[in-house]
């Protein structure tokens, strides 16, 4: 007889995520990923000045607002007919802020959203560092959240465990530094004010360059000396997670960080689609559709540039507020794995060389990247490369060049902005009528990864990654949680396990 496990909610960011699985013989046979919060921010934009979109859409997510700011301004640049005229200086500053947000998110995800699955914060001794001494004192008070209760599958040696716990605390400072780096050009963070249609709001002087470079040096030292080594330790003690959570194996990236090369803007992380047979193809945005067969909406399969789907609360087969984006009707995973792997398969440097070296260092092949640890590896590798590259981009700024171009809002227009948030492919679509927004649509990374089944009955990426997983302890389904977190939802929730045979509800609080 099958048992049902319900984890609800899983995520705080971009709505609440519920994961429901059916287990038979300790193997997941069916999985449902459900977005449990209707948002409708696109509706708020209707009738507004198009320039409002950049600020309002940043409120979609306080963790990665930079991605929405970038996608929205690209969308408006396109609608205003100026996307080919944006000054190079403006694109460099946009990229500096955007890349810093990616770096921040990588550190946040590994240390503060995922690592507590693998480390035991109660297994630390005094006398190692001031920070760990303070942690020991805190744990004695029995006010242990967010650290416990927690999943119980700890394999690290005490020495390595203590090192990573110490770095968990050090990472808080690194996140602050990354946020401050964005604020140098954006005025504040989160929800910066530096990116606008036509360019950016401020120029760059020597003081800002020196300040930004100093922060990047601090982040680079942490990533190279601590983050990378901690990931290697996790991989050493949890090698089975190279085999767990493979997913759909179709990868999609819209590309990110346009850099001028030979007079033409080329995205530093290229756009592309990589299929299960490791074949590369270019992205055609016309092939993006959204299905709502298993979502609480009604309507046909639509391209996001078309009309809205209407809400339908009483739809019987539906189980999510999240729609089902597909590319050429295929289920696609998005995120750092997709970004890094697309660059690797396309042969674009430094991604091909860097990923090849990383696979050699970790002793894996390409197939192992489709896994929990593979996602962690690509996220860390991306941070490692970006923190180095942004320092080169900064030095390309022309102090005598422009940072902004004038424009006029058209009476009628359409625009599209495709980029990458830290979690993956992000698209914004706009229609303008009578100088106001008449249609606005956003497809965020979580919409791709946490999508429910589509009209053809194909499960979404997270669902596919969970199905087939062996769960050792049904009352402590750590395997499921580690898979979900590897896709980088922001998690901190209560987990409820329900044994349907006894109709007995078991509640376990888990830091996720």
PDB file of N, CA and C in Angstrom, residues 273-344:
ATOM      1  N   UNK A 273      19.641  25.893 -25.120  1.00  0.00           N
ATOM      2  CA  UNK A 273      18.924  24.731 -24.604  1.00  0.00           C
ATOM      3  C   UNK A 273      19.808  23.516 -24.814  1.00  0.00           C
ATOM      4  N   UNK A 274      19.966  22.712 -23.770  1.00  0.00           N
ATOM      5  CA  UNK A 274      20.706  21.454 -23.876  1.00  0.00           C
ATOM      6  C   UNK A 274      19.742  20.322 -23.559  1.00  0.00           C
ATOM      7  N   UNK A 275      19.588  19.403 -24.497  1.00  0.00           N
ATOM      8  CA  UNK A 275      18.658  18.295 -24.325  1.00  0.00           C
ATOM      9  C   UNK A 275      19.336  17.135 -23.613  1.00  0.00           C
ATOM     10  N   UNK A 276      18.553  16.116 -23.324  1.00  0.00           N
ATOM     11  CA  UNK A 276      19.048  14.966 -22.568  1.00  0.00           C
ATOM     12  C   UNK A 276      20.220  14.280 -23.260  1.00  0.00           C
ATOM     13  N   UNK A 277      20.277  14.348 -24.576  1.00  0.00           N
ATOM     14  CA  UNK A 277      21.391  13.738 -25.315  1.00  0.00           C
ATOM     15  C   UNK A 277      22.586  14.682 -25.462  1.00  0.00           C
ATOM     16  N   UNK A 278      22.573  15.783 -24.678  1.00  0.00           N
ATOM     17  CA  UNK A 278      23.665  16.762 -24.608  1.00  0.00           C
ATOM     18  C   UNK A 278      23.862  17.523 -25.917  1.00  0.00           C
ATOM     19  N   UNK A 279      22.784  17.729 -26.655  1.00  0.00           N
ATOM     20  CA  UNK A 279      22.816  18.521 -27.875  1.00  0.00           C
ATOM     21  C   UNK A 279      22.403  19.960 -27.564  1.00  0.00           C
ATOM     22  N   UNK A 280      23.112  20.915 -28.162  1.00  0.00           N
ATOM     23  CA  UNK A 280      22.848  22.340 -27.926  1.00  0.00           C
ATOM     24  C   UNK A 280      21.999  22.924 -29.046  1.00  0.00           C
ATOM     25  N   UNK A 281      21.092  23.844 -28.688  1.00  0.00           N
ATOM     26  CA  UNK A 281      20.359  24.625 -29.685  1.00  0.00           C
ATOM     27  C   UNK A 281      20.113  26.022 -29.147  1.00  0.00           C
ATOM     28  N   UNK A 282      19.925  26.971 -30.059  1.00  0.00           N
ATOM     29  CA  UNK A 282      19.643  28.350 -29.678  1.00  0.00           C
ATOM     30  C   UNK A 282      18.229  28.467 -29.110  1.00  0.00           C
ATOM     31  N   UNK A 283      18.012  29.503 -28.296  1.00  0.00           N
ATOM     32  CA  UNK A 283      16.694  29.751 -27.720  1.00  0.00           C
ATOM     33  C   UNK A 283      15.847  30.562 -28.696  1.00  0.00           C
ATOM     34  N   UNK A 284      14.629  30.114 -28.910  1.00  0.00           N
ATOM     35  CA  UNK A 284      13.636  30.858 -29.687  1.00  0.00           C
ATOM     36  C   UNK A 284      12.491  31.180 -28.735  1.00  0.00           C
ATOM     37  N   UNK A 285      12.389  32.448 -28.318  1.00  0.00           N
ATOM     38  CA  UNK A 285      11.391  32.811 -27.304  1.00  0.00           C
ATOM     39  C   UNK A 285       9.960  32.548 -27.754  1.00  0.00           C
ATOM     40  N   UNK A 286       9.730  32.405 -29.049  1.00  0.00           N
ATOM     41  CA  UNK A 286       8.385  32.106 -29.543  1.00  0.00           C
ATOM     42  C   UNK A 286       7.946  30.695 -29.175  1.00  0.00           C
ATOM     43  N   UNK A 287       8.901  29.853 -28.797  1.00  0.00           N
ATOM     44  CA  UNK A 287       8.586  28.468 -28.437  1.00  0.00           C
ATOM     45  C   UNK A 287       8.274  28.302 -26.948  1.00  0.00           C
ATOM     46  N   UNK A 288       8.272  29.402 -26.199  1.00  0.00           N
ATOM     47  CA  UNK A 288       7.933  29.344 -24.775  1.00  0.00           C
ATOM     48  C   UNK A 288       6.418  29.401 -24.623  1.00  0.00           C
ATOM     49  N   UNK A 289       5.860  28.448 -23.909  1.00  0.00           N
ATOM     50  CA  UNK A 289       4.417  28.427 -23.658  1.00  0.00           C
ATOM     51  C   UNK A 289       4.161  28.123 -22.190  1.00  0.00           C
ATOM     52  N   UNK A 290       2.933  28.406 -21.767  1.00  0.00           N
ATOM     53  CA  UNK A 290       2.503  28.073 -20.412  1.00  0.00           C
ATOM     54  C   UNK A 290       1.217  27.251 -20.475  1.00  0.00           C
ATOM     55  N   UNK A 291       1.265  26.079 -19.859  1.00  0.00           N
ATOM     56  CA  UNK A 291       0.091  25.218 -19.742  1.00  0.00           C
ATOM     57  C   UNK A 291      -0.558  25.430 -18.381  1.00  0.00           C
ATOM     58  N   UNK A 292      -1.876  25.297 -18.321  1.00  0.00           N
ATOM     59  CA  UNK A 292      -2.580  25.485 -17.041  1.00  0.00           C
ATOM     60  C   UNK A 292      -3.524  24.324 -16.739  1.00  0.00           C
ATOM     61  N   UNK A 293      -3.314  23.164 -17.354  1.00  0.00           N
ATOM     62  CA  UNK A 293      -4.238  22.050 -17.150  1.00  0.00           C
ATOM     63  C   UNK A 293      -4.312  21.636 -15.691  1.00  0.00           C
ATOM     64  N   UNK A 294      -3.176  21.675 -14.984  1.00  0.00           N
ATOM     65  CA  UNK A 294      -3.159  21.267 -13.574  1.00  0.00           C
ATOM     66  C   UNK A 294      -2.955  22.459 -12.642  1.00  0.00           C
ATOM     67  N   UNK A 295      -3.262  23.640 -13.133  1.00  0.00           N
ATOM     68  CA  UNK A 295      -3.161  24.865 -12.335  1.00  0.00           C
ATOM     69  C   UNK A 295      -4.548  25.474 -12.168  1.00  0.00           C
ATOM     70  N   UNK A 296      -4.713  26.311 -11.150  1.00  0.00           N
ATOM     71  CA  UNK A 296      -6.021  26.914 -10.863  1.00  0.00           C
ATOM     72  C   UNK A 296      -6.306  28.110 -11.778  1.00  0.00           C
ATOM     73  N   UNK A 297      -6.237  27.839 -13.084  1.00  0.00           N
ATOM     74  CA  UNK A 297      -6.572  28.828 -14.104  1.00  0.00           C
ATOM     75  C   UNK A 297      -7.327  28.107 -15.215  1.00  0.00           C
ATOM     76  N   UNK A 298      -7.962  28.870 -16.068  1.00  0.00           N
ATOM     77  CA  UNK A 298      -8.574  28.298 -17.254  1.00  0.00           C
ATOM     78  C   UNK A 298      -8.031  29.014 -18.483  1.00  0.00           C
ATOM     79  N   UNK A 299      -8.054  28.298 -19.597  1.00  0.00           N
ATOM     80  CA  UNK A 299      -7.537  28.884 -20.822  1.00  0.00           C
ATOM     81  C   UNK A 299      -6.681  27.894 -21.580  1.00  0.00           C
ATOM     82  N   UNK A 300      -6.260  28.315 -22.761  1.00  0.00           N
ATOM     83  CA  UNK A 300      -5.448  27.475 -23.625  1.00  0.00           C
ATOM     84  C   UNK A 300      -3.967  27.623 -23.280  1.00  0.00           C
ATOM     85  N   UNK A 301      -3.160  26.780 -23.911  1.00  0.00           N
ATOM     86  CA  UNK A 301      -1.711  26.919 -23.818  1.00  0.00           C
ATOM     87  C   UNK A 301      -1.319  28.196 -24.552  1.00  0.00           C
ATOM     88  N   UNK A 302      -0.644  29.112 -23.852  1.00  0.00           N
ATOM     89  CA  UNK A 302      -0.351  30.424 -24.418  1.00  0.00           C
ATOM     90  C   UNK A 302       1.125  30.772 -24.324  1.00  0.00           C
ATOM     91  N   UNK A 303       1.580  31.583 -25.276  1.00  0.00           N
ATOM     92  CA  UNK A 303       2.866  32.252 -25.130  1.00  0.00           C
ATOM     93  C   UNK A 303       2.674  33.406 -24.151  1.00  0.00           C
ATOM     94  N   UNK A 304       3.650  33.693 -23.281  1.00  0.00           N
ATOM     95  CA  UNK A 304       3.460  34.742 -22.268  1.00  0.00           C
ATOM     96  C   UNK A 304       3.224  36.135 -22.838  1.00  0.00           C
ATOM     97  N   UNK A 305       3.518  36.358 -24.105  1.00  0.00           N
ATOM     98  CA  UNK A 305       3.236  37.656 -24.716  1.00  0.00           C
ATOM     99  C   UNK A 305       1.756  37.825 -25.026  1.00  0.00           C
ATOM    100  N   UNK A 306       0.993  36.725 -24.909  1.00  0.00           N
ATOM    101  CA  UNK A 306      -0.433  36.772 -25.216  1.00  0.00           C
ATOM    102  C   UNK A 306      -1.239  37.116 -23.966  1.00  0.00           C
ATOM    103  N   UNK A 307      -2.533  36.800 -23.991  1.00  0.00           N
ATOM    104  CA  UNK A 307      -3.450  37.241 -22.940  1.00  0.00           C
ATOM    105  C   UNK A 307      -3.213  36.491 -21.628  1.00  0.00           C
ATOM    106  N   UNK A 308      -3.830  36.997 -20.549  1.00  0.00           N
ATOM    107  CA  UNK A 308      -3.769  36.348 -19.245  1.00  0.00           C
ATOM    108  C   UNK A 308      -4.623  35.078 -19.237  1.00  0.00           C
ATOM    109  N   UNK A 309      -4.242  34.136 -18.374  1.00  0.00           N
ATOM    110  CA  UNK A 309      -5.136  33.044 -18.028  1.00  0.00           C
ATOM    111  C   UNK A 309      -6.050  33.512 -16.899  1.00  0.00           C
ATOM    112  N   UNK A 310      -7.298  33.104 -16.930  1.00  0.00           N
ATOM    113  CA  UNK A 310      -8.259  33.506 -15.909  1.00  0.00           C
ATOM    114  C   UNK A 310      -8.229  32.536 -14.731  1.00  0.00           C
ATOM    115  N   UNK A 311      -8.396  33.080 -13.536  1.00  0.00           N
ATOM    116  CA  UNK A 311      -8.392  32.260 -12.324  1.00  0.00           C
ATOM    117  C   UNK A 311      -9.639  31.382 -12.279  1.00  0.00           C
ATOM    118  N   UNK A 312      -9.442  30.119 -11.874  1.00  0.00           N
ATOM    119  CA  UNK A 312     -10.571  29.204 -11.677  1.00  0.00           C
ATOM    120  C   UNK A 312     -10.301  28.375 -10.427  1.00  0.00           C
ATOM    121  N   UNK A 313     -10.940  28.747  -9.336  1.00  0.00           N
ATOM    122  CA  UNK A 313     -10.672  28.142  -8.038  1.00  0.00           C
ATOM    123  C   UNK A 313     -11.169  26.698  -7.925  1.00  0.00           C
ATOM    124  N   UNK A 314     -12.220  26.356  -8.663  1.00  0.00           N
ATOM    125  CA  UNK A 314     -12.891  25.065  -8.463  1.00  0.00           C
ATOM    126  C   UNK A 314     -12.443  23.992  -9.452  1.00  0.00           C
ATOM    127  N   UNK A 315     -11.318  24.156 -10.056  1.00  0.00           N
ATOM    128  CA  UNK A 315     -10.833  23.217 -11.068  1.00  0.00           C
ATOM    129  C   UNK A 315     -10.394  21.919 -10.397  1.00  0.00           C
ATOM    130  N   UNK A 316     -11.029  20.811 -10.725  1.00  0.00           N
ATOM    131  CA  UNK A 316     -10.860  19.578  -9.959  1.00  0.00           C
ATOM    132  C   UNK A 316      -9.467  18.974 -10.081  1.00  0.00           C
ATOM    133  N   UNK A 317      -8.917  18.900 -11.286  1.00  0.00           N
ATOM    134  CA  UNK A 317      -7.626  18.235 -11.445  1.00  0.00           C
ATOM    135  C   UNK A 317      -6.446  19.121 -11.069  1.00  0.00           C
ATOM    136  N   UNK A 318      -6.714  20.408 -10.804  1.00  0.00           N
ATOM    137  CA  UNK A 318      -5.628  21.353 -10.505  1.00  0.00           C
ATOM    138  C   UNK A 318      -5.095  21.153  -9.094  1.00  0.00           C
ATOM    139  N   UNK A 319      -3.788  21.447  -8.910  1.00  0.00           N
ATOM    140  CA  UNK A 319      -3.196  21.343  -7.579  1.00  0.00           C
ATOM    141  C   UNK A 319      -2.140  22.414  -7.321  1.00  0.00           C
ATOM    142  N   UNK A 320      -2.116  23.474  -8.136  1.00  0.00           N
ATOM    143  CA  UNK A 320      -1.085  24.493  -7.946  1.00  0.00           C
ATOM    144  C   UNK A 320      -1.512  25.823  -8.555  1.00  0.00           C
ATOM    145  N   UNK A 321      -1.034  26.914  -7.927  1.00  0.00           N
ATOM    146  CA  UNK A 321      -1.164  28.241  -8.523  1.00  0.00           C
ATOM    147  C   UNK A 321      -0.044  28.492  -9.527  1.00  0.00           C
ATOM    148  N   UNK A 322       0.959  27.649  -9.540  1.00  0.00           N
ATOM    149  CA  UNK A 322       2.054  27.781 -10.500  1.00  0.00           C
ATOM    150  C   UNK A 322       1.613  27.201 -11.839  1.00  0.00           C
ATOM    151  N   UNK A 323       1.903  27.905 -12.907  1.00  0.00           N
ATOM    152  CA  UNK A 323       1.624  27.393 -14.242  1.00  0.00           C
ATOM    153  C   UNK A 323       2.748  26.440 -14.662  1.00  0.00           C
ATOM    154  N   UNK A 324       2.650  25.922 -15.871  1.00  0.00           N
ATOM    155  CA  UNK A 324       3.641  24.955 -16.358  1.00  0.00           C
ATOM    156  C   UNK A 324       4.322  25.487 -17.615  1.00  0.00           C
ATOM    157  N   UNK A 325       5.397  26.277 -17.461  1.00  0.00           N
ATOM    158  CA  UNK A 325       6.131  26.746 -18.641  1.00  0.00           C
ATOM    159  C   UNK A 325       6.836  25.575 -19.332  1.00  0.00           C
ATOM    160  N   UNK A 326       6.836  25.599 -20.635  1.00  0.00           N
ATOM    161  CA  UNK A 326       7.522  24.573 -21.406  1.00  0.00           C
ATOM    162  C   UNK A 326       8.217  25.238 -22.593  1.00  0.00           C
ATOM    163  N   UNK A 327       9.274  24.583 -23.051  1.00  0.00           N
ATOM    164  CA  UNK A 327       9.976  25.055 -24.246  1.00  0.00           C
ATOM    165  C   UNK A 327       9.852  23.975 -25.310  1.00  0.00           C
ATOM    166  N   UNK A 328       9.208  24.299 -26.401  1.00  0.00           N
ATOM    167  CA  UNK A 328       8.895  23.318 -27.445  1.00  0.00           C
ATOM    168  C   UNK A 328       8.194  22.104 -26.846  1.00  0.00           C
ATOM    169  N   UNK A 329       7.316  22.373 -25.894  1.00  0.00           N
ATOM    170  CA  UNK A 329       6.509  21.367 -25.191  1.00  0.00           C
ATOM    171  C   UNK A 329       7.344  20.468 -24.284  1.00  0.00           C
ATOM    172  N   UNK A 330       8.617  20.813 -24.080  1.00  0.00           N
ATOM    173  CA  UNK A 330       9.494  20.009 -23.237  1.00  0.00           C
ATOM    174  C   UNK A 330       9.614  20.603 -21.838  1.00  0.00           C
ATOM    175  N   UNK A 331       9.705  19.721 -20.843  1.00  0.00           N
ATOM    176  CA  UNK A 331       9.985  20.135 -19.469  1.00  0.00           C
ATOM    177  C   UNK A 331      11.452  20.525 -19.394  1.00  0.00           C
ATOM    178  N   UNK A 332      11.751  21.704 -18.850  1.00  0.00           N
ATOM    179  CA  UNK A 332      13.132  22.186 -18.782  1.00  0.00           C
ATOM    180  C   UNK A 332      13.485  22.636 -17.374  1.00  0.00           C
ATOM    181  N   UNK A 333      14.658  22.234 -16.916  1.00  0.00           N
ATOM    182  CA  UNK A 333      15.209  22.729 -15.655  1.00  0.00           C
ATOM    183  C   UNK A 333      15.995  24.004 -15.928  1.00  0.00           C
ATOM    184  N   UNK A 334      15.890  24.960 -15.018  1.00  0.00           N
ATOM    185  CA  UNK A 334      16.650  26.205 -15.124  1.00  0.00           C
ATOM    186  C   UNK A 334      17.468  26.398 -13.852  1.00  0.00           C
ATOM    187  N   UNK A 335      18.481  27.270 -13.923  1.00  0.00           N
ATOM    188  CA  UNK A 335      19.310  27.542 -12.754  1.00  0.00           C
ATOM    189  C   UNK A 335      20.787  27.458 -13.083  1.00  0.00           C
ATOM    190  N   UNK A 336      21.645  27.467 -12.055  1.00  0.00           N
ATOM    191  CA  UNK A 336      23.094  27.420 -12.286  1.00  0.00           C
ATOM    192  C   UNK A 336      23.549  26.195 -13.074  1.00  0.00           C
ATOM    193  N   UNK A 337      22.936  25.034 -12.833  1.00  0.00           N
ATOM    194  CA  UNK A 337      23.289  23.852 -13.611  1.00  0.00           C
ATOM    195  C   UNK A 337      23.062  24.113 -15.093  1.00  0.00           C
ATOM    196  N   UNK A 338      21.924  24.702 -15.430  1.00  0.00           N
ATOM    197  CA  UNK A 338      21.630  25.005 -16.833  1.00  0.00           C
ATOM    198  C   UNK A 338      22.597  26.043 -17.389  1.00  0.00           C
ATOM    199  N   UNK A 339      22.842  27.115 -16.634  1.00  0.00           N
ATOM    200  CA  UNK A 339      23.725  28.183 -17.133  1.00  0.00           C
ATOM    201  C   UNK A 339      25.133  27.663 -17.403  1.00  0.00           C
ATOM    202  N   UNK A 340      25.686  26.953 -16.439  1.00  0.00           N
ATOM    203  CA  UNK A 340      27.062  26.475 -16.572  1.00  0.00           C
ATOM    204  C   UNK A 340      27.157  25.402 -17.651  1.00  0.00           C
ATOM    205  N   UNK A 341      26.181  24.500 -17.679  1.00  0.00           N
ATOM    206  CA  UNK A 341      26.247  23.391 -18.627  1.00  0.00           C
ATOM    207  C   UNK A 341      26.016  23.869 -20.056  1.00  0.00           C
ATOM    208  N   UNK A 342      25.130  24.844 -20.249  1.00  0.00           N
ATOM    209  CA  UNK A 342      24.926  25.402 -21.593  1.00  0.00           C
ATOM    210  C   UNK A 342      26.223  26.019 -22.106  1.00  0.00           C
ATOM    211  N   UNK A 343      26.907  26.791 -21.245  1.00  0.00           N
ATOM    212  CA  UNK A 343      28.190  27.364 -21.643  1.00  0.00           C
ATOM    213  C   UNK A 343      29.221  26.299 -21.961  1.00  0.00           C
ATOM    214  N   UNK A 344      29.214  25.224 -21.184  1.00  0.00           N
ATOM    215  CA  UNK A 344      30.157  24.114 -21.373  1.00  0.00           C
ATOM    216  C   UNK A 344      29.903  23.400 -22.703  1.00  0.00           C
TER     217      UNK A 344
END
